[in-house]
Coordinates of C-alpha atoms in Angstrom, one line a residue:
M483 CA -1.1 -5.2 -0.8
K484 CA 1.1 -7.1 -3.2
L485 CA 0.8 -10.9 -3.4
E486 CA 4.4 -11.3 -2.1
K487 CA 3.7 -9.2 1.0
V488 CA 0.3 -10.9 1.6
L489 CA 2.0 -14.3 1.6
D490 CA 4.5 -13.0 4.1
Q491 CA 1.6 -12.6 6.6
L492 CA 0.6 -16.3 6.4
N493 CA 1.8 -19.7 7.5
S494 CA 2.3 -22.7 5.2
F495 CA -1.2 -24.1 5.9
E496 CA -2.9 -20.8 5.1
K497 CA -1.2 -20.7 1.6
N498 CA -2.2 -24.3 0.7
S499 CA -5.5 -23.7 -1.1
F500 CA -3.9 -21.1 -3.3
L501 CA -0.8 -23.1 -4.0
K502 CA -2.9 -26.2 -4.9
I503 CA -4.8 -24.2 -7.5
I504 CA -1.6 -22.8 -9.0
D505 CA -0.1 -26.3 -9.1
A506 CA -3.2 -27.5 -10.9
I507 CA -2.9 -24.8 -13.5
I508 CA 0.8 -25.5 -14.0
S509 CA 0.0 -29.2 -14.5
E510 CA -2.2 -28.2 -17.5
N511 CA 0.8 -26.8 -19.3
P512 CA 0.0 -23.0 -19.4
V513 CA 1.4 -20.7 -22.1
N514 CA 4.4 -19.7 -20.0
R515 CA 5.3 -23.2 -18.8
K516 CA 9.0 -22.8 -19.7
D517 CA 9.4 -19.6 -17.7
I518 CA 7.6 -21.2 -14.8
D519 CA 10.0 -24.2 -14.9
K520 CA 13.0 -21.9 -14.8
I521 CA 11.7 -20.5 -11.5
L522 CA 10.8 -23.9 -10.1
S523 CA 14.2 -25.4 -11.1
E524 CA 15.9 -23.2 -8.4
S525 CA 14.2 -25.4 -5.8
D526 CA 13.1 -29.1 -6.0
R527 CA 10.5 -28.1 -8.6
E528 CA 7.9 -27.9 -5.8
L529 CA 5.9 -24.7 -5.7
K530 CA 5.5 -24.9 -1.9
N531 CA 9.3 -24.9 -1.4
I532 CA 10.1 -21.7 -3.3
D533 CA 10.0 -18.3 -1.6
N534 CA 7.1 -15.8 -1.7
I535 CA 8.9 -13.5 -4.2
N536 CA 9.0 -16.4 -6.7
I537 CA 5.5 -17.6 -6.0
A538 CA 4.4 -14.1 -7.0
K539 CA 6.5 -14.3 -10.2
V540 CA 4.8 -17.7 -11.0
F541 CA 1.3 -16.2 -10.4
K542 CA 2.1 -13.4 -12.8
L543 CA 2.9 -16.0 -15.5
I544 CA -0.4 -17.8 -15.1
E545 CA -2.8 -14.8 -14.6
V546 CA -4.7 -15.5 -17.8
E547 CA -5.3 -19.2 -16.9
F548 CA -6.2 -18.2 -13.3
Q549 CA -8.9 -15.8 -14.7
K550 CA -10.4 -18.6 -16.8
Y551 CA -10.4 -20.8 -13.7
V552 CA -12.3 -18.2 -11.6
E553 CA -14.8 -17.6 -14.5
F554 CA -15.5 -21.3 -14.5
E555 CA -16.4 -21.0 -10.8
F556 CA -19.2 -18.5 -11.8
K557 CA -21.2 -21.3 -13.4
D558 CA -22.9 -21.9 -10.0
T559 CA -25.4 -19.1 -10.1
T560 CA -26.6 -19.8 -6.6
S561 CA -23.2 -19.2 -5.0
Q562 CA -23.6 -15.4 -4.7
L563 CA -20.0 -15.3 -6.0
D564 CA -20.8 -12.1 -7.9
V565 CA -22.1 -10.4 -4.7
L566 CA -19.0 -11.4 -2.8
I567 CA -16.4 -10.5 -5.4
D568 CA -18.0 -7.2 -6.0
I569 CA -17.4 -6.5 -2.3
I570 CA -13.7 -7.6 -2.2
I571 CA -12.7 -5.8 -5.4
R572 CA -13.8 -2.4 -4.1
D573 CA -11.1 0.1 -3.3
G574 CA -10.2 -0.4 0.4
N575 CA -11.5 -3.9 0.9
C576 CA -8.3 -5.8 0.3
I577 CA -7.5 -6.1 4.0
M578 CA -10.2 -6.6 6.6
K579 CA -11.1 -8.5 9.7
S580 CA -13.7 -11.3 9.2
D581 CA -16.4 -9.4 11.2
W582 CA -15.9 -6.4 8.9
L583 CA -16.4 -8.6 5.9
A584 CA -19.5 -10.0 7.6
R585 CA -20.8 -6.5 8.1
L586 CA -20.2 -5.5 4.5
Y587 CA -21.8 -8.6 3.3
E588 CA -24.9 -8.2 5.5
N589 CA -25.3 -4.6 4.4
E590 CA -25.0 -5.7 0.7
I591 CA -27.7 -8.4 1.1
K592 CA -30.1 -5.9 2.8
S593 CA -29.4 -3.3 0.1
L594 CA -29.9 -5.9 -2.6
K595 CA -33.2 -7.1 -1.2
S596 CA -34.4 -3.5 -0.9
K597 CA -33.3 -2.6 -4.5
I598 CA -35.0 -5.8 -5.8
K599 CA -38.3 -4.8 -4.2
N600 CA -38.1 -1.3 -5.6
L601 CA -37.2 -2.5 -9.1
R602 CA -40.0 -5.1 -9.1
S603 CA -42.4 -2.4 -8.0
T604 CA -41.1 0.0 -10.8
I605 CA -41.4 -2.6 -13.5
D606 CA -44.9 -3.7 -12.5
K607 CA -46.3 -0.1 -12.5
E608 CA -48.1 0.8 -15.6
N609 CA -47.1 4.5 -15.5
N610 CA -43.5 4.1 -14.3
I611 CA -40.6 6.6 -14.8
L612 CA -38.6 4.1 -16.9
D613 CA -37.7 4.9 -20.5
N614 CA -39.8 2.6 -22.8
Y615 CA -36.7 1.0 -24.3
R616 CA -35.2 0.4 -20.9
E617 CA -38.4 -1.2 -19.6
R618 CA -38.4 -3.5 -22.6
D619 CA -34.7 -4.4 -22.0
Y620 CA -35.5 -5.4 -18.4
H621 CA -38.5 -7.6 -19.4
I622 CA -36.5 -9.3 -22.2
Y623 CA -33.6 -10.2 -19.9
K624 CA -35.9 -11.3 -17.0
A625 CA -38.0 -13.5 -19.4
C626 CA -34.8 -15.2 -20.7
L627 CA -33.4 -15.7 -17.2
E628 CA -36.7 -17.2 -16.0
T629 CA -36.7 -19.7 -19.0
A630 CA -33.1 -20.7 -18.2
Y631 CA -33.8 -21.2 -14.5
N632 CA -37.2 -23.0 -14.9
N633 CA -36.1 -25.4 -17.7
D634 CA -34.8 -27.9 -15.1
K635 CA -38.1 -27.9 -13.2
G636 CA -40.0 -29.4 -16.1
N637 CA -37.4 -32.1 -16.4
N638 CA -37.7 -33.0 -12.7
L639 CA -34.1 -31.6 -12.0
D640 CA -32.8 -29.1 -9.5
Q641 CA -33.3 -25.6 -10.7
K642 CA -30.2 -23.8 -11.9
V643 CA -28.7 -21.8 -14.7
T644 CA -26.2 -23.9 -16.6
Q645 CA -22.8 -22.6 -17.7
D646 CA -24.0 -22.5 -21.4
E647 CA -27.1 -20.6 -20.4
L648 CA -25.1 -18.2 -18.3
S649 CA -22.8 -17.4 -21.2
I650 CA -25.8 -16.6 -23.4
L651 CA -27.4 -14.4 -20.7
L652 CA -24.1 -12.5 -20.2
T653 CA -24.0 -11.8 -24.0
L654 CA -27.6 -10.7 -23.9
A655 CA -26.9 -8.3 -21.0
S656 CA -24.0 -6.8 -22.8
K657 CA -26.0 -6.3 -26.0
L658 CA -28.8 -4.6 -24.0
E659 CA -26.1 -2.4 -22.4
L660 CA -27.3 -3.3 -18.9
S661 CA -25.1 -2.3 -16.0
Q662 CA -23.7 -4.9 -13.5
E663 CA -26.2 -3.7 -10.9
E664 CA -29.2 -3.9 -13.3
V665 CA -28.1 -7.5 -14.2
R666 CA -27.6 -8.5 -10.6
L667 CA -31.0 -7.1 -9.5
I668 CA -32.9 -8.9 -12.2
N669 CA -30.9 -12.1 -11.5
Y670 CA -31.9 -12.1 -7.8
M671 CA -35.4 -11.3 -8.7
V672 CA -35.6 -14.7 -10.2
L673 CA -33.0 -16.6 -8.2
P674 CA -33.4 -16.9 -4.4
V675 CA -31.1 -14.7 -2.4
E676 CA -30.4 -15.9 1.1
K677 CA -27.9 -14.7 3.7
Q678 CA -25.0 -17.1 4.2
N679 CA -22.7 -17.7 7.2
I680 CA -19.5 -15.7 7.2
D681 CA -17.3 -18.7 8.0
D682 CA -18.8 -20.5 5.0
I683 CA -18.2 -17.5 2.8
I684 CA -14.5 -17.2 3.9
N685 CA -13.9 -20.9 3.3
E686 CA -15.6 -20.8 -0.1
L687 CA -13.5 -17.7 -1.3
K688 CA -10.3 -19.2 0.2
N689 CA -10.9 -22.6 -1.4
I690 CA -11.2 -21.0 -4.9
G691 CA -8.0 -19.0 -4.3
V692 CA -9.4 -15.5 -4.4
I693 CA -8.7 -14.6 -0.8
F694 CA -6.3 -15.5 2.0
F695 CA -7.2 -15.8 5.6
S696 CA -4.9 -15.6 8.6
K697 CA -6.5 -17.3 11.6
K698 CA -3.9 -15.8 14.0
T699 CA -5.0 -12.2 13.2
N700 CA -8.5 -13.1 11.9
T701 CA -7.8 -11.1 8.8
V702 CA -8.9 -11.5 5.2
Y703 CA -6.3 -10.5 2.5
V704 CA -6.9 -10.0 -1.2
A705 CA -3.7 -9.4 -3.2
D706 CA -3.6 -6.5 -5.6
E707 CA -2.7 -8.9 -8.5
I708 CA -5.8 -11.0 -7.7
I709 CA -8.1 -8.0 -7.5
R710 CA -7.0 -6.9 -11.0
N711 CA -7.8 -10.4 -12.1
L712 CA -11.2 -10.5 -10.5
R713 CA -12.2 -7.1 -12.0
K714 CA -11.6 -8.7 -15.4
V715 CA -13.8 -11.6 -14.4
R716 CA -16.6 -9.1 -13.4
K717 CA -16.0 -7.2 -16.7
K718 CA -15.0 -4.1 -14.7
D719 CA -12.5 -2.2 -16.8
V720 CA -11.0 0.1 -14.2
A721 CA -10.8 0.5 -10.4
D722 CA -13.5 2.7 -8.8
K723 CA -10.9 5.4 -8.0
Y724 CA -10.0 5.8 -11.7
F725 CA -13.6 5.7 -12.7
R726 CA -14.2 8.5 -10.3
R727 CA -11.3 10.5 -11.8
V728 CA -12.9 10.2 -15.2
L729 CA -16.4 11.1 -14.0
R730 CA -15.1 14.2 -12.2
S731 CA -13.6 15.3 -15.6
L732 CA -17.1 15.2 -17.2
K733 CA -19.8 18.0 -17.3
D734 CA -23.0 17.7 -15.3
P735 CA -25.2 17.2 -18.4
Q736 CA -23.1 14.3 -19.5
I737 CA -23.4 12.7 -16.0
N738 CA -27.2 13.3 -16.2
L739 CA -27.5 11.5 -19.5
A740 CA -25.7 8.4 -18.0
C741 CA -27.9 8.5 -14.9
R742 CA -31.1 8.6 -16.9
K743 CA -30.1 5.8 -19.2
H744 CA -29.5 3.5 -16.2
N745 CA -32.5 4.4 -14.1
I746 CA -30.4 6.4 -11.5
D747 CA -32.1 9.4 -9.8
W748 CA -30.3 12.5 -11.2
Q749 CA -32.7 15.3 -10.1
N750 CA -32.1 17.3 -6.9
V751 CA -28.9 15.4 -6.3
S752 CA -25.4 16.8 -6.1
F753 CA -22.7 16.2 -8.7
D754 CA -20.6 14.1 -6.3
Q755 CA -23.7 12.0 -5.3
K756 CA -24.4 11.2 -8.9
I757 CA -20.8 10.1 -9.4
K758 CA -21.0 7.8 -6.4
K759 CA -24.3 6.3 -7.7
I760 CA -22.8 5.6 -11.2
I761 CA -19.9 3.8 -9.6
K762 CA -22.1 1.9 -7.2
E763 CA -24.4 0.8 -10.0
G764 CA -21.5 -0.8 -11.9
I765 CA -22.2 1.0 -15.1
P766 CA -19.6 -0.3 -17.6
F767 CA -16.7 2.1 -18.1
T768 CA -16.5 1.3 -21.8
A769 CA -20.2 1.8 -22.3
L770 CA -20.1 5.1 -20.5
L771 CA -17.4 6.6 -22.7
T772 CA -18.7 5.1 -26.0
T773 CA -22.4 5.8 -25.7
D774 CA -23.9 6.8 -22.3
I775 CA -22.6 10.4 -22.0
Y776 CA -23.6 11.5 -25.5
K777 CA -26.8 12.9 -26.8
N778 CA -28.6 10.9 -29.5
G779 CA -27.2 11.8 -32.9
T780 CA -23.7 12.8 -31.7
K781 CA -21.3 12.3 -34.6
L782 CA -18.5 9.7 -34.2
S783 CA -15.9 12.3 -35.0
D784 CA -17.2 14.5 -32.1
K785 CA -17.0 11.5 -29.7
K786 CA -13.4 10.9 -30.7
A787 CA -12.5 14.5 -30.3
F788 CA -14.1 14.6 -26.9
L789 CA -12.1 11.5 -25.8
N790 CA -8.9 13.0 -27.1
D791 CA -9.5 16.2 -25.0
L792 CA -10.6 14.2 -21.9
F793 CA -7.4 12.1 -22.0
E794 CA -4.9 14.9 -22.7
N795 CA -6.5 17.8 -20.7
G796 CA -9.3 16.4 -18.5
L797 CA -7.0 13.7 -17.0
N798 CA -3.9 16.0 -17.3
T799 CA -1.8 13.3 -19.0
N800 CA -0.4 15.8 -21.5
K801 CA -0.2 12.9 -23.9
S802 CA -2.1 12.2 -27.2
L803 CA -4.7 9.5 -27.1
K804 CA -3.9 6.8 -29.6
G805 CA -6.4 4.7 -31.6
S806 CA -8.3 5.2 -34.8
T807 CA -11.7 3.9 -33.6
I808 CA -13.6 5.0 -30.5
E809 CA -13.2 1.4 -29.1
E810 CA -9.4 1.6 -29.5
K811 CA -9.3 5.0 -27.8
V812 CA -11.3 3.7 -24.8
D813 CA -9.1 0.6 -24.6
N814 CA -6.0 2.9 -24.5
I815 CA -7.6 4.9 -21.6
I816 CA -8.1 1.6 -19.8
Q817 CA -4.5 0.6 -20.5
Y818 CA -3.3 3.9 -19.2
F819 CA -5.1 3.3 -15.8
D820 CA -3.8 -0.3 -15.7
E821 CA -0.2 0.9 -16.0
I822 CA -0.8 3.5 -13.2
E823 CA -2.2 0.9 -10.9
R824 CA 0.7 -1.5 -11.5
D825 CA 3.2 1.3 -10.9
E826 CA 4.5 1.1 -7.4
R827 CA 5.6 4.8 -7.4
V828 CA 3.6 7.1 -5.2
G829 CA 4.1 10.3 -7.2
I830 CA 5.5 12.3 -4.2
S831 CA 8.0 11.1 -1.6
L832 CA 6.6 9.0 1.3
E833 CA 7.6 11.8 3.7
G834 CA 5.7 14.2 1.6
Y835 CA 2.6 11.8 1.6
D836 CA 2.7 11.7 5.4
Q837 CA 3.0 15.5 5.6
L838 CA 0.0 15.9 3.3
L839 CA -2.1 13.6 5.4
N840 CA -1.0 15.5 8.6
D841 CA -2.0 18.8 7.0
L842 CA -5.3 17.4 5.8
N843 CA -6.1 16.2 9.3
S844 CA -5.3 19.6 10.9
T845 CA -6.9 21.7 8.2
L846 CA -9.9 19.5 7.2
P847 CA -10.6 17.5 10.3
K848 CA -13.3 15.4 8.6
S849 CA -10.7 14.0 6.1
N850 CA -10.1 10.9 8.2
D851 CA -13.8 9.9 8.4
L852 CA -14.3 10.8 4.7
L853 CA -11.5 8.4 3.7
K854 CA -12.9 5.7 6.1
N855 CA -16.3 5.9 4.5
E856 CA -15.3 6.3 0.9
F857 CA -12.9 3.3 1.0
E858 CA -14.9 1.3 3.6
L859 CA -11.8 1.2 5.8
Q860 CA -12.1 -0.6 9.2
D861 CA -9.5 1.2 11.4
N862 CA -10.2 4.4 13.2
N863 CA -7.1 6.4 12.2
V864 CA -6.4 5.8 8.5
L865 CA -4.3 8.9 7.8
S866 CA -0.9 7.1 7.4
S867 CA 1.0 6.7 4.1
E868 CA 2.1 3.2 5.1
Y869 CA -1.4 2.1 6.0
L870 CA -3.1 3.6 2.9
L871 CA -0.4 2.2 0.5
D872 CA -1.2 -1.3 1.7
F873 CA -4.6 -0.6 0.3
N874 CA -3.0 0.8 -2.9
I875 CA -4.4 4.3 -2.1
K876 CA -2.1 7.0 -3.3
P877 CA -2.0 10.7 -2.6
R878 CA -4.0 11.6 -5.7
D879 CA -6.6 9.0 -4.8
V880 CA -7.0 10.7 -1.4
L881 CA -7.4 14.2 -2.8
E882 CA -10.0 13.0 -5.4
V883 CA -12.5 12.0 -2.8
I884 CA -12.4 15.4 -1.1
D885 CA -15.0 18.0 -2.3
S886 CA -13.5 20.7 -4.6
K887 CA -14.6 23.5 -2.3
E888 CA -12.8 21.9 0.6
L889 CA -9.7 21.5 -1.4
K890 CA -9.7 25.2 -2.3
R891 CA -10.1 26.0 1.4
F892 CA -7.1 23.7 2.1
C893 CA -5.0 25.5 -0.5
D894 CA -5.9 28.9 0.8
K895 CA -4.9 28.0 4.4
L896 CA -1.5 26.5 3.2
D897 CA -0.8 29.1 0.6
I898 CA -1.0 26.7 -2.3
K899 CA -1.9 28.2 -5.7
T900 CA -5.4 27.4 -7.0
R901 CA -5.0 28.5 -10.6
G902 CA -5.1 25.5 -12.9
N903 CA -5.7 21.9 -11.6
T904 CA -6.0 22.2 -7.8
I905 CA -5.1 18.5 -7.1
L906 CA -1.9 18.7 -9.2
N907 CA -1.0 21.9 -7.5
I908 CA -1.3 20.3 -4.1
L909 CA 0.8 17.3 -5.1
E910 CA 3.5 19.5 -6.6
S911 CA 3.7 21.4 -3.3
Y912 CA 4.4 18.2 -1.4
K913 CA 7.2 16.9 -3.6
D914 CA 10.4 16.4 -1.7
A915 CA 13.2 16.3 -4.4
E916 CA 15.7 14.3 -2.3
N917 CA 13.4 11.6 -1.2
L918 CA 11.7 11.5 -4.6
S919 CA 15.1 11.1 -6.2
L920 CA 15.7 8.1 -3.9
E921 CA 12.4 6.5 -5.0
N922 CA 13.7 6.9 -8.6
Y923 CA 17.1 5.4 -7.8
E924 CA 16.8 2.5 -10.2
H925 CA 15.8 4.8 -13.0
F926 CA 19.0 6.8 -12.4
A927 CA 21.0 3.6 -12.6
Y928 CA 19.4 2.8 -16.0
R929 CA 19.9 6.5 -17.1
D930 CA 16.2 6.6 -17.9
V931 CA 15.7 10.3 -18.3
N932 CA 12.2 10.1 -19.6
K933 CA 11.0 8.0 -16.6
I934 CA 12.7 10.4 -14.1
K935 CA 11.1 13.5 -15.7
E936 CA 7.7 11.8 -15.8
N937 CA 8.0 11.4 -12.1
G938 CA 8.4 15.1 -11.6
L939 CA 12.2 15.5 -11.4
N940 CA 14.2 17.9 -13.5
V941 CA 17.5 16.2 -14.6
K942 CA 20.0 16.5 -17.4
E943 CA 21.4 13.3 -18.9
A944 CA 25.0 14.6 -18.4
D945 CA 24.4 14.8 -14.6
L946 CA 22.9 11.3 -14.1
G947 CA 26.2 9.6 -13.2
I948 CA 27.0 12.1 -10.5
Q949 CA 23.5 12.1 -9.2
F950 CA 23.5 8.3 -9.0
E951 CA 26.7 8.5 -6.9
D952 CA 25.1 11.1 -4.6
L953 CA 22.0 9.0 -4.1
T954 CA 24.1 5.9 -3.4
K955 CA 26.0 7.9 -0.7
K956 CA 22.6 9.0 0.7
I957 CA 21.5 5.3 0.9
F958 CA 24.7 4.2 2.7
E959 CA 24.3 7.2 5.1
E960 CA 20.7 6.1 5.9
L961 CA 22.1 2.6 6.5
K962 CA 24.3 4.4 9.2
F963 CA 27.6 3.8 7.4
N964 CA 30.3 6.4 7.8
V965 CA 30.6 7.8 4.3
D966 CA 34.0 9.4 4.6
E967 CA 34.0 12.2 2.0
Q968 CA 37.1 13.9 3.4
L969 CA 39.2 10.7 3.3
R970 CA 38.0 10.1 -0.3
K971 CA 39.0 13.6 -1.4
D972 CA 42.4 13.3 0.4
M973 CA 43.1 10.0 -1.2
N974 CA 41.9 10.7 -4.7
T975 CA 44.5 11.6 -7.4
N976 CA 44.1 13.0 -10.9
K977 CA 44.3 9.4 -12.2
D978 CA 42.4 7.5 -9.6
K979 CA 39.0 8.8 -8.4
I980 CA 37.2 6.6 -6.0
D981 CA 33.4 7.0 -5.9
I982 CA 32.6 6.2 -2.3
L983 CA 34.5 5.1 0.8
L984 CA 32.8 3.6 3.8
N985 CA 35.1 4.0 6.9
L986 CA 34.6 1.1 9.4
G987 CA 37.3 2.4 11.7
N988 CA 40.7 0.8 12.6
N989 CA 41.9 1.7 9.0
Q990 CA 39.4 -0.7 7.5
L991 CA 37.4 0.5 4.5
I992 CA 34.7 -0.7 2.1
L993 CA 35.2 0.5 -1.4
V994 CA 32.0 1.3 -3.4
E995 CA 32.0 1.9 -7.2
C996 CA 28.8 3.1 -9.0
K997 CA 28.0 2.4 -12.6
T998 CA 25.0 3.6 -14.6
S999 CA 24.1 1.9 -17.9
K1000 CA 21.3 2.1 -20.4
E1001 CA 22.1 -1.4 -21.6
K1002 CA 20.7 -4.4 -19.8
G1003 CA 23.3 -6.6 -18.3
F1004 CA 26.4 -4.6 -17.3
N1005 CA 29.3 -6.4 -19.0
K1006 CA 32.6 -4.6 -18.6
F1007 CA 34.4 -6.7 -16.0
S1008 CA 38.0 -6.3 -17.2
T1009 CA 37.7 -2.5 -17.1
V1010 CA 36.0 -2.4 -13.7
S1011 CA 38.5 -5.0 -12.3
R1012 CA 41.5 -2.9 -13.3
Q1013 CA 39.9 0.2 -11.9
L1014 CA 39.1 -1.3 -8.5
K1015 CA 42.6 -2.9 -8.2
S1016 CA 44.1 0.5 -8.7
Y1017 CA 41.9 1.9 -6.0
V1018 CA 42.9 -0.9 -3.6
K1019 CA 46.6 -0.1 -4.1
L1020 CA 45.9 3.6 -3.6
A1021 CA 44.2 2.8 -0.2
E1022 CA 47.0 0.5 0.8
K1023 CA 49.6 3.2 -0.1
N1024 CA 47.7 5.5 2.3
G1025 CA 47.8 2.9 5.1
Y1026 CA 44.2 1.6 4.8
N1027 CA 42.9 -1.9 4.2
I1028 CA 40.0 -2.5 1.8
I1029 CA 38.1 -5.4 3.3
K1030 CA 35.4 -5.4 0.7
S1031 CA 34.6 -3.9 -2.7
L1032 CA 31.1 -3.3 -3.8
L1033 CA 29.9 -2.6 -7.3
I1034 CA 26.5 -1.0 -7.7
A1035 CA 24.9 -1.1 -11.2
P1036 CA 21.4 -1.6 -12.7
E1037 CA 22.0 -5.3 -13.3
F1038 CA 24.8 -7.6 -14.4
S1039 CA 25.2 -10.1 -17.3
D1040 CA 25.8 -13.8 -16.6
D1041 CA 29.4 -13.4 -18.0
F1042 CA 30.1 -10.6 -15.7
V1043 CA 28.9 -12.6 -12.7
S1044 CA 31.0 -15.6 -13.8
E1045 CA 34.2 -13.5 -14.1
C1046 CA 33.5 -11.9 -10.7
N1047 CA 33.1 -15.3 -9.2
L1048 CA 36.7 -16.2 -10.3
E1049 CA 38.2 -12.9 -9.0
Y1050 CA 39.8 -13.5 -5.6
E1051 CA 42.0 -10.4 -5.1
L1052 CA 39.3 -7.8 -4.8
N1053 CA 36.8 -9.6 -2.5
L1054 CA 34.2 -8.1 -4.8
S1055 CA 30.4 -8.3 -4.5
L1056 CA 27.8 -7.0 -6.9
I1057 CA 24.6 -5.2 -5.9
K1058 CA 21.7 -4.3 -8.2
A1059 CA 20.4 -0.8 -7.7
R1060 CA 16.9 -2.1 -7.0
S1061 CA 18.3 -4.5 -4.4
L1062 CA 20.2 -1.8 -2.6
Y1063 CA 17.1 0.4 -2.4
N1064 CA 15.0 -2.5 -1.1
I1065 CA 17.6 -3.3 1.5
L1066 CA 17.3 0.3 2.7
D1067 CA 13.5 -0.1 3.0
A1068 CA 14.0 -3.3 5.0
F1069 CA 16.5 -1.6 7.3
K1070 CA 14.1 1.3 7.9
D1071 CA 11.4 -1.2 8.9
S1072 CA 13.8 -3.1 11.2
K1073 CA 13.4 -2.1 14.9
K1074 CA 16.3 -4.3 16.1
H1075 CA 19.2 -2.7 14.1
K1076 CA 20.3 0.8 14.8
E1077 CA 23.0 0.5 12.2
F1078 CA 23.4 -1.9 9.2
P1079 CA 25.4 -5.0 10.1
H1080 CA 28.1 -4.8 7.3
N1081 CA 28.9 -8.5 7.6
L1082 CA 25.6 -9.1 5.7
L1083 CA 27.5 -7.7 2.6
M1084 CA 30.5 -10.0 2.9
K1085 CA 29.0 -13.4 1.6
D1086 CA 27.6 -13.3 -1.9
V1087 CA 29.0 -12.6 -5.3
V1088 CA 25.7 -11.1 -6.3
I1089 CA 24.2 -9.7 -3.1
Q1090 CA 21.0 -11.7 -2.3
E1091 CA 18.4 -9.1 -1.3
D1092 CA 16.0 -11.8 0.1
R1093 CA 18.7 -13.1 2.5
I1094 CA 19.5 -9.7 3.8
V1095 CA 15.8 -8.6 4.2
K1096 CA 15.1 -11.8 6.1
A1097 CA 18.1 -11.3 8.3
L1098 CA 17.1 -7.7 9.1
A1099 CA 13.5 -8.9 9.9
K1100 CA 14.7 -11.4 12.6

């Protein structure tokens, strides 16, 4: 769930801890201080007095500083912060009741103690199954940790690992290529691990700003933006779901090599089980793709060639992987997944997503339980697009946790082709062109052909203007306006061609003009003004009264807005394409309004999306 939406669930008191941390970071003059001040200047320069949209914008500008702040909190090695953060950054754990977090934490502590016992037993055995080099690495790291922890005892001080010592240990672990799980098990072999009270845990995480807690609903929230930040703190390159996507693109022998290197049981275990264990063990994504999956002596050129093929064909990006070194290539794969995660698009329409989930439920009845277990979801029925998208779980993420044999059975029952990539074939069959076009509405406004095609729509640049008009009509129809096509056709002349007329009855009309533009900041006021005035006269000539004119465009320059502000004849308001689409979303969520109250469009020069969304939510 996005930070803005999380903040909408909370009262002022429940936001305080987070806002105090952001205020403290701002007071230290972060890199983007000027941009932050611009946002704050719209209020009284108090962070607590700006709306949630702008709080999210401010957080985006201080993400680097926030990450450093959280890293500093890791200096307390007895806090179990690593254990707790590893829980909350897992896919599906961004929204949960406090008792669910308590259960996950309790299971984690039990599992941790059991694993520590097994690893200690393995290390102490003379004839263990460990590779000689791996056993040596464990002993080296453990000895260094014991020295750091016991140093204080000799000086008659409380035993702890200082921040400087911790930074050295982290470097050592990286150079020894230990996974997060291996580091954690050895750490808690030396440091005491005791179960903490769940209320204390929630307070600790809330006070350092990494979670939010609603007392009213007893719910813990972790915003998507913060999860991405916490992954960087934990040196976790990609989300588990993307790690799974890469692992499923590898061959069984490659998976076995990675398992053997990190002391993971790989014999008599299924391919999917091995993948789950690799993810669970926290094996570094970068290490996996640079060293772990290759036989000793593999040439660097062969590794690069493999990564190129993995990116283009294995992940079905149909793009060339950039980078001259293997490290640069892996960094670009990480960047690719980061862009996917930040992208709010679903890939298919929301209606298509719901239909897919319904069909999975009827064809593969175990799908619901599979998703619940895989993503550690608390609710009983999770097969809802709205529910899953709050957890940032998209259609492809759902399909990738289902066994390939089950997916083939699904395709056979619904007559979906299985030749080629099964998952992509399924997604293609659930694309709804009309709804998918609406979800790309802003890209049509910007005439961004490449983006539109990337999202699975076939368009010609010459048709973008007409399609933008048609989509705008569709939006106003879904807002329950009477889009009067017949009147528009009857009224239009060879010279004057109105885009859209909204008929309010009693000879009252709203005039809508649509403009697409590749350039940022639409800035052709004089042309548009003459055009609209001509349309108003045309309507009056036909006995109609234009009570409002609306101009829809991707965005507007400051000069355009200023000139519009001085125009009094047209009663003109400007609406950004994104704003109109978001207003439609808010209207769909509104249970009170059966049709859109057109008076909400009568006030602003530039229509304030926030004001309308709040009004619809009342």
